[in-house]
């Protein structure tokens, strides 16, 4: 038999204390997520060290062992993300290859294989510890990072003086974790190459937060007593699951100049009430840049605990700016981001707001926009499962797609319901079909994501699942190949949703897709065989 692989190069373990992340991370199957770690290069401005790899486990540390190594809990945390195929890059943004994104709003930088250092597996030429040697700062862990074909990742805004894109907006919506203590140091204390037995930094004492004369809220501290002897620093999490992040994480701006010092933002922000008054009565002379900045301030203020009483009024302002015609793109993007921030704070209460329907419809519409699609997609991912689910958003999606929700099951008498439910007869789009490709793609991805979410409320019922199938059917003959491919993916995830979440029989679910069998029997058979294979794999 071949010799066992060297355990020290097996994988990289990222230890944290946020069990809710497990619901958001997909680590198996064709859509397994990528992970990016980034920290500053010591002593070099605008230079970072980056590690990119594939997530192949997310859960309890004690269950994360490989081979001869068993996972071991520690003071750093009880949860972990295990990363394989890790590659390291030393990036100097002053010299790295860069380009404009497709919508011309963001500069992207490239991580090419020719510049990669292999850090895990049999081909590793250096350990993760050696790669990060000398790095003493915090480490941002970006989950499911945005990436274009060829290894292009977002870096900063394209406008003059554009800020760097903040970590949470470099993710496709899952979020990010900031590893470090209260002084934004010792990120390596949460990284392990042996399942938590030891860590890349030997720091064992928690650095106390220095007193500050700033009026900003204090940075997030661990649930543990910070004066407890030998307490390891806890990771500071900026994923949208956390409710008490640091001030920098609370801002959740679309961009963030991480090279600037934290003290540069010490100026007291305007009160939410004052911002609301200016936006409710903007006057004819208000410039678009001033309005965009005010909306950003509104999002930050209303999403805070102190601004909770102003959230309804803030959402009304956002509704007006998203629903109006010929609005400056920067105002729209600020409104989207503000809606996401407020939604994260409100949770399920947001869908009860009168303004919600318009906000949801306009946000889904903006998936079609070249300038706003990435922000819209990120905001929708932040709010999905936390504010809305497929069950309470199908009406808005159908409005954008131009497809009626009622299938033929609602047109006949009760005797016809069973037949209609098994095989919906939707209205098909024309060959022109409108620019709905991005919406169908988002709908397919969201169906898959919700299939894996725990505690979804409200969850799709059988009738609403048939309506969702109807939406995919309506674009089965779309002229765009990418749209047709996403229709097939969406239908497969509908089938899996029905079997796994509603306990419906696979054969019965396939009968609900009988309309596809009549027009595309090969596609129907492919969905059936793929769903069957996935169900067998996930039941092991």
PDB file of C-alpha atoms in Angstrom, residues 447 451 465 468-469 472-473 488-514 516 524 527-532 535:
ATOM      1  CA  UNK A 447     -33.375  27.058  -4.521  1.00  0.00           C
ATOM      2  CA  UNK A 451     -32.535  23.175   0.199  1.00  0.00           C
ATOM      3  CA  UNK A 465     -43.202  24.241  -4.955  1.00  0.00           C
ATOM      4  CA  UNK A 468     -41.653  27.495  -8.409  1.00  0.00           C
ATOM      5  CA  UNK A 469     -41.435  24.677 -10.951  1.00  0.00           C
ATOM      6  CA  UNK A 472     -38.543  27.504 -14.271  1.00  0.00           C
ATOM      7  CA  UNK A 473     -40.754  25.867 -16.931  1.00  0.00           C
ATOM      8  CA  UNK A 488     -32.421  22.411 -15.651  1.00  0.00           C
ATOM      9  CA  UNK A 489     -30.427  23.057 -12.464  1.00  0.00           C
ATOM     10  CA  UNK A 490     -33.396  24.799 -10.873  1.00  0.00           C
ATOM     11  CA  UNK A 491     -35.789  21.967 -11.716  1.00  0.00           C
ATOM     12  CA  UNK A 492     -33.378  19.409 -10.280  1.00  0.00           C
ATOM     13  CA  UNK A 493     -33.126  21.365  -7.020  1.00  0.00           C
ATOM     14  CA  UNK A 494     -36.921  21.639  -6.915  1.00  0.00           C
ATOM     15  CA  UNK A 495     -37.105  17.868  -7.143  1.00  0.00           C
ATOM     16  CA  UNK A 496     -34.507  17.477  -4.384  1.00  0.00           C
ATOM     17  CA  UNK A 497     -36.294  20.105  -2.270  1.00  0.00           C
ATOM     18  CA  UNK A 498     -39.558  18.168  -2.514  1.00  0.00           C
ATOM     19  CA  UNK A 499     -37.942  14.861  -1.608  1.00  0.00           C
ATOM     20  CA  UNK A 500     -35.695  16.097   1.204  1.00  0.00           C
ATOM     21  CA  UNK A 501     -37.726  18.912   2.763  1.00  0.00           C
ATOM     22  CA  UNK A 502     -41.334  17.896   2.034  1.00  0.00           C
ATOM     23  CA  UNK A 503     -40.806  14.107   2.174  1.00  0.00           C
ATOM     24  CA  UNK A 504     -42.386  13.614  -1.239  1.00  0.00           C
ATOM     25  CA  UNK A 505     -41.568  10.548  -3.312  1.00  0.00           C
ATOM     26  CA  UNK A 506     -38.981  11.023  -6.093  1.00  0.00           C
ATOM     27  CA  UNK A 507     -41.326   9.492  -8.669  1.00  0.00           C
ATOM     28  CA  UNK A 508     -44.088  11.879  -7.651  1.00  0.00           C
ATOM     29  CA  UNK A 509     -41.731  14.843  -7.910  1.00  0.00           C
ATOM     30  CA  UNK A 510     -40.722  13.779 -11.406  1.00  0.00           C
ATOM     31  CA  UNK A 511     -44.408  13.638 -12.371  1.00  0.00           C
ATOM     32  CA  UNK A 512     -44.600  17.311 -11.359  1.00  0.00           C
ATOM     33  CA  UNK A 513     -41.987  17.887 -14.073  1.00  0.00           C
ATOM     34  CA  UNK A 514     -43.911  15.893 -16.676  1.00  0.00           C
ATOM     35  CA  UNK A 516     -40.518  18.857 -19.496  1.00  0.00           C
ATOM     36  CA  UNK A 524     -36.099  15.032 -17.954  1.00  0.00           C
ATOM     37  CA  UNK A 527     -32.728  15.467 -13.986  1.00  0.00           C
ATOM     38  CA  UNK A 528     -34.074  12.130 -12.742  1.00  0.00           C
ATOM     39  CA  UNK A 529     -30.681  10.369 -12.828  1.00  0.00           C
ATOM     40  CA  UNK A 530     -28.826  13.367 -11.289  1.00  0.00           C
ATOM     41  CA  UNK A 531     -31.361  13.761  -8.484  1.00  0.00           C
ATOM     42  CA  UNK A 532     -31.246  10.051  -7.739  1.00  0.00           C
ATOM     43  CA  UNK A 535     -29.924  11.644  -2.956  1.00  0.00           C
TER      44      UNK A 535
END
